[in-house]
mmCIF file of C-alpha atoms in Angstrom:
data_model
loop_
_atom_site.group_PDB
_atom_site.id
_atom_site.type_symbol
_atom_site.label_atom_id
_atom_site.label_comp_id
_atom_site.label_asym_id
_atom_site.label_seq_id
_atom_site.Cartn_x
_atom_site.Cartn_y
_atom_site.Cartn_z
ATOM 1 C CA MET Q 1 122.101 11.841 88.014
ATOM 2 C CA ARG Q 2 119.290 12.311 90.518
ATOM 3 C CA ILE Q 3 118.546 15.999 91.044
ATOM 4 C CA GLY Q 4 116.452 17.041 94.030
ATOM 5 C CA TYR Q 5 114.241 20.099 94.147
ATOM 6 C CA GLY Q 6 112.378 21.412 97.176
ATOM 7 C CA ARG Q 7 110.559 24.561 98.172
ATOM 8 C CA VAL Q 8 109.269 26.085 101.375
ATOM 9 C CA SER Q 9 106.636 28.815 101.373
ATOM 10 C CA THR Q 10 108.237 31.158 103.898
ATOM 11 C CA LYS Q 11 111.831 32.239 104.444
ATOM 12 C CA ASP Q 12 111.797 31.118 108.082
ATOM 13 C CA GLN Q 13 110.261 27.709 107.344
ATOM 14 C CA ASN Q 14 112.630 24.791 107.903
ATOM 15 C CA SER Q 15 113.638 23.025 104.685
ATOM 16 C CA ASP Q 16 115.761 20.379 106.474
ATOM 17 C CA PRO Q 17 113.072 17.644 106.328
ATOM 18 C CA GLN Q 18 112.766 18.000 102.538
ATOM 19 C CA ARG Q 19 116.545 18.060 102.137
ATOM 20 C CA ALA Q 20 116.902 14.921 104.286
ATOM 21 C CA GLU Q 21 114.273 13.050 102.238
ATOM 22 C CA LEU Q 22 115.913 14.082 98.967
ATOM 23 C CA GLU Q 23 119.338 13.020 100.246
ATOM 24 C CA ALA Q 24 117.907 9.679 101.391
ATOM 25 C CA ALA Q 25 116.434 9.245 97.895
ATOM 26 C CA GLY Q 26 119.957 9.442 96.470
ATOM 27 C CA CYS Q 27 119.913 12.953 95.031
ATOM 28 C CA GLU Q 28 123.413 14.099 94.157
ATOM 29 C CA ARG Q 29 122.475 17.767 93.793
ATOM 30 C CA ILE Q 30 119.675 19.462 95.756
ATOM 31 C CA PHE Q 31 118.111 22.852 95.127
ATOM 32 C CA ILE Q 32 115.654 24.412 97.601
ATOM 33 C CA ASP Q 33 113.814 27.704 97.233
ATOM 34 C CA HIS Q 34 112.881 29.561 100.418
ATOM 35 C CA GLY Q 35 109.909 31.907 100.721
ATOM 36 C CA VAL Q 36 108.867 31.627 97.079
ATOM 37 C CA SER Q 37 105.418 30.702 95.808
ATOM 38 C CA SER Q 38 105.096 27.587 93.662
ATOM 39 C CA ARG Q 39 103.101 29.710 91.204
ATOM 40 C CA ILE Q 40 106.183 31.780 90.348
ATOM 41 C CA LYS Q 41 107.865 30.348 87.287
ATOM 42 C CA ASP Q 42 111.300 31.954 87.738
ATOM 43 C CA ARG Q 43 112.221 30.863 91.261
ATOM 44 C CA PRO Q 44 115.987 31.322 91.853
ATOM 45 C CA GLN Q 45 116.865 27.746 92.853
ATOM 46 C CA TRP Q 46 114.465 26.301 90.281
ATOM 47 C CA LEU Q 47 116.337 28.196 87.550
ATOM 48 C CA GLU Q 48 119.667 26.912 88.908
ATOM 49 C CA CYS Q 49 118.280 23.375 88.988
ATOM 50 C CA ARG Q 50 117.192 23.618 85.355
ATOM 51 C CA LYS Q 51 120.688 24.677 84.256
ATOM 52 C CA ILE Q 52 122.120 21.252 85.075
ATOM 53 C CA TRP Q 53 119.372 19.103 83.489
ATOM 54 C CA ARG Q 54 120.796 16.424 81.198
ATOM 55 C CA PRO Q 55 119.160 13.572 79.256
ATOM 56 C CA GLY Q 56 118.840 10.517 81.466
ATOM 57 C CA ASP Q 57 118.703 12.526 84.714
ATOM 58 C CA THR Q 58 115.766 12.268 87.094
ATOM 59 C CA LEU Q 59 114.188 15.220 88.879
ATOM 60 C CA VAL Q 60 113.131 14.150 92.366
ATOM 61 C CA VAL Q 61 110.639 16.148 94.440
ATOM 62 C CA ARG Q 62 109.172 15.334 97.829
ATOM 63 C CA LYS Q 63 105.732 16.294 96.582
ATOM 64 C CA LEU Q 64 104.513 17.635 93.246
ATOM 65 C CA ASP Q 65 103.163 20.849 94.782
ATOM 66 C CA ARG Q 66 106.727 21.782 95.788
ATOM 67 C CA MET Q 67 107.525 22.000 92.073
ATOM 68 C CA ALA Q 68 104.389 23.552 90.571
ATOM 69 C CA GLY Q 69 101.447 25.488 91.967
ATOM 70 C CA SER Q 70 98.978 24.903 89.169
ATOM 71 C CA ASP Q 71 97.959 22.107 86.848
ATOM 72 C CA THR Q 72 99.069 24.107 83.819
ATOM 73 C CA MET Q 73 102.513 24.728 85.277
ATOM 74 C CA MET Q 74 102.854 21.085 86.298
ATOM 75 C CA LEU Q 75 101.982 19.838 82.821
ATOM 76 C CA THR Q 76 104.371 22.352 81.250
ATOM 77 C CA ILE Q 77 107.194 21.158 83.494
ATOM 78 C CA ALA Q 78 106.391 17.530 82.672
ATOM 79 C CA ASP Q 79 106.610 18.353 78.960
ATOM 80 C CA GLU Q 80 109.919 20.174 79.477
ATOM 81 C CA LEU Q 81 111.326 17.196 81.371
ATOM 82 C CA ARG Q 82 110.168 14.789 78.671
ATOM 83 C CA GLU Q 83 111.693 16.965 75.927
ATOM 84 C CA ALA Q 84 114.952 17.079 77.903
ATOM 85 C CA GLY Q 85 114.933 13.273 78.118
ATOM 86 C CA MET Q 86 114.521 13.320 81.888
ATOM 87 C CA GLY Q 87 112.408 11.431 84.361
ATOM 88 C CA LEU Q 88 110.347 12.783 87.246
ATOM 89 C CA GLU Q 89 109.897 11.150 90.616
ATOM 90 C CA SER Q 90 107.757 12.226 93.542
ATOM 91 C CA LEU Q 91 108.610 10.737 96.923
ATOM 92 C CA THR Q 92 105.046 10.957 98.270
ATOM 93 C CA GLU Q 93 102.677 10.569 95.317
ATOM 94 C CA PRO Q 94 102.068 7.243 93.595
ATOM 95 C CA GLU Q 95 104.726 6.257 91.141
ATOM 96 C CA PHE Q 96 104.261 7.167 87.514
ATOM 97 C CA ASP Q 97 106.494 7.053 84.448
ATOM 98 C CA THR Q 98 106.172 10.240 82.392
ATOM 99 C CA SER Q 99 107.882 8.602 79.422
ATOM 100 C CA THR Q 100 104.738 6.536 78.625
ATOM 101 C CA ALA Q 101 101.268 7.593 77.512
ATOM 102 C CA MET Q 102 99.680 6.062 80.625
ATOM 103 C CA GLY Q 103 102.260 7.731 82.863
ATOM 104 C CA ARG Q 104 101.582 11.129 81.275
ATOM 105 C CA ALA Q 105 97.841 10.556 81.749
ATOM 106 C CA MET Q 106 98.355 9.695 85.418
ATOM 107 C CA PHE Q 107 100.557 12.759 85.810
ATOM 108 C CA GLY Q 108 97.819 14.886 84.215
ATOM 109 C CA PHE Q 109 95.298 13.441 86.633
ATOM 110 C CA ALA Q 110 97.623 14.263 89.549
ATOM 111 C CA ALA Q 111 97.945 17.820 88.180
ATOM 112 C CA VAL Q 112 94.161 18.226 88.096
ATOM 113 C CA LEU Q 113 93.899 16.975 91.688
ATOM 114 C CA LEU Q 114 96.637 19.393 92.763
ATOM 115 C CA GLN Q 115 94.732 22.283 91.188
ATOM 116 C CA LEU Q 116 91.530 21.148 92.908
ATOM 117 C CA ARG Q 117 93.348 21.126 96.253
ATOM 118 C CA VAL Q 118 94.805 24.619 95.679
ATOM 119 C CA ASP Q 119 91.417 26.007 94.628
ATOM 120 C CA ALA Q 120 89.650 24.398 97.608
ATOM 121 C CA ILE Q 121 92.190 25.880 100.033
ATOM 122 C CA ARG Q 122 91.749 29.317 98.444
ATOM 123 C CA GLU Q 123 87.930 29.083 98.608
ATOM 124 C CA ASN Q 124 87.993 27.964 102.245
ATOM 125 C CA THR Q 125 90.397 30.752 103.169
ATOM 126 C CA MET Q 126 88.245 33.380 101.485
ATOM 127 C CA ALA Q 127 85.095 32.034 103.170
ATOM 128 C CA GLY Q 128 86.838 32.109 106.543
ATOM 129 C CA LEU Q 129 88.021 35.687 106.036
ATOM 130 C CA GLU Q 130 84.552 36.782 104.924
ATOM 131 C CA TYR Q 131 82.985 35.193 108.010
ATOM 132 C CA ALA Q 132 85.576 36.808 110.299
ATOM 133 C CA ARG Q 133 84.856 40.225 108.756
ATOM 134 C CA SER Q 134 81.116 39.691 109.253
ATOM 135 C CA GLN Q 135 81.864 39.083 112.941
ATOM 136 C CA GLY Q 136 83.824 42.334 113.173
ATOM 137 C CA ARG Q 137 87.265 40.747 113.153
ATOM 138 C CA VAL Q 138 89.934 41.927 110.773
ATOM 139 C CA GLY Q 139 92.792 39.615 109.920
ATOM 140 C CA GLY Q 140 96.355 40.475 109.142
ATOM 141 C CA ARG Q 141 99.269 41.836 111.021
ATOM 142 C CA PRO Q 142 98.457 44.420 113.717
ATOM 143 C CA THR Q 143 99.379 47.973 112.791
ATOM 144 C CA VAL Q 144 102.457 49.540 114.354
ATOM 145 C CA MET Q 145 100.745 52.919 114.257
ATOM 146 C CA THR Q 146 99.100 53.188 117.663
ATOM 147 C CA PRO Q 147 96.764 56.130 118.369
ATOM 148 C CA GLU Q 148 99.637 57.839 120.220
ATOM 149 C CA ARG Q 149 102.002 57.416 117.266
ATOM 150 C CA ILE Q 150 99.341 58.675 114.862
ATOM 151 C CA ALA Q 151 98.805 61.792 117.003
ATOM 152 C CA GLN Q 152 102.571 62.390 117.051
ATOM 153 C CA ALA Q 153 102.796 61.862 113.291
ATOM 154 C CA VAL Q 154 99.954 64.309 112.624
ATOM 155 C CA ARG Q 155 101.651 66.939 114.808
ATOM 156 C CA MET Q 156 105.065 66.391 113.188
ATOM 157 C CA ARG Q 157 103.567 66.594 109.702
ATOM 158 C CA THR Q 158 101.242 69.589 110.202
ATOM 159 C CA VAL Q 159 103.021 71.691 112.839
ATOM 160 C CA ASP Q 160 106.684 70.821 112.256
ATOM 161 C CA GLU Q 161 106.192 70.136 108.502
ATOM 162 C CA MET Q 162 108.481 67.109 108.703
ATOM 163 C CA PRO Q 163 108.808 64.753 105.725
ATOM 164 C CA TYR Q 164 107.344 61.253 106.000
ATOM 165 C CA ARG Q 165 110.785 59.619 106.162
ATOM 166 C CA ALA Q 166 111.851 61.778 109.130
ATOM 167 C CA ILE Q 167 108.590 61.073 110.964
ATOM 168 C CA ALA Q 168 109.060 57.336 110.397
ATOM 169 C CA LYS Q 169 112.604 57.502 111.753
ATOM 170 C CA VAL Q 170 111.526 59.372 114.898
ATOM 171 C CA LEU Q 171 108.651 56.926 115.536
ATOM 172 C CA GLY Q 172 110.736 53.833 114.702
ATOM 173 C CA VAL Q 173 108.335 52.588 112.008
ATOM 174 C CA GLY Q 174 108.373 52.298 108.237
ATOM 175 C CA GLU Q 175 107.638 55.253 106.002
ATOM 176 C CA ALA Q 176 104.772 53.351 104.371
ATOM 177 C CA SER Q 177 103.123 52.889 107.786
ATOM 178 C CA VAL Q 178 103.262 56.639 108.402
ATOM 179 C CA ARG Q 179 101.868 57.409 104.946
ATOM 180 C CA ARG Q 180 98.980 54.937 105.374
ATOM 181 C CA ALA Q 181 98.074 56.219 108.839
ATOM 182 C CA LEU Q 182 98.108 59.866 107.765
ATOM 183 C CA ALA Q 183 96.139 59.061 104.614
ATOM 184 C CA CYS Q 184 93.463 57.394 106.777
ATOM 185 C CA MET Q 185 93.384 60.487 108.998
ATOM 186 C CA ASP Q 186 92.954 62.716 105.921
ATOM 187 C CA GLN Q 187 90.064 60.552 104.685
ATOM 188 C CA ALA Q 188 88.403 60.589 108.106
ATOM 189 C CA ALA Q 189 88.620 64.400 108.308
#
């Protein structure tokens, strides 16, 4: 049996293209994780996929980085597949046969390249964030706590002695946002 596995990084990301490619590759069962990092070992659909592994089956992925987020994890999965008597096929990387010594070596080389790619992306991201900070820009999601909301929260907390949860409900924001904003005000004072 050909078993397909896919993964998208965010919950709102569309997994249909991966599913279509896996279906076109003849996968009888397809498992796709949504919004889960490839570095997490116990992804829900990955665990379900593993439950049906049988000797002679082939695990099909669109790309190796959908299955594993590090070279160590990729090599561990390759060993697990080999021990289970299964094959591994990537739809986008060059073909390799993990049942042979040369195929395992090629897979190991692909794992090292994947790790290099992940590390390079991380380094570039960190350099970009550092540069943005040096230019006075701060990344991330904008705060919901506007100066007006902070002033209201301070008044509700100090004058009315309201709990954080009640303040959050009145302002229409999360309790954590209220706590962070008031903690910043306390530090500034």
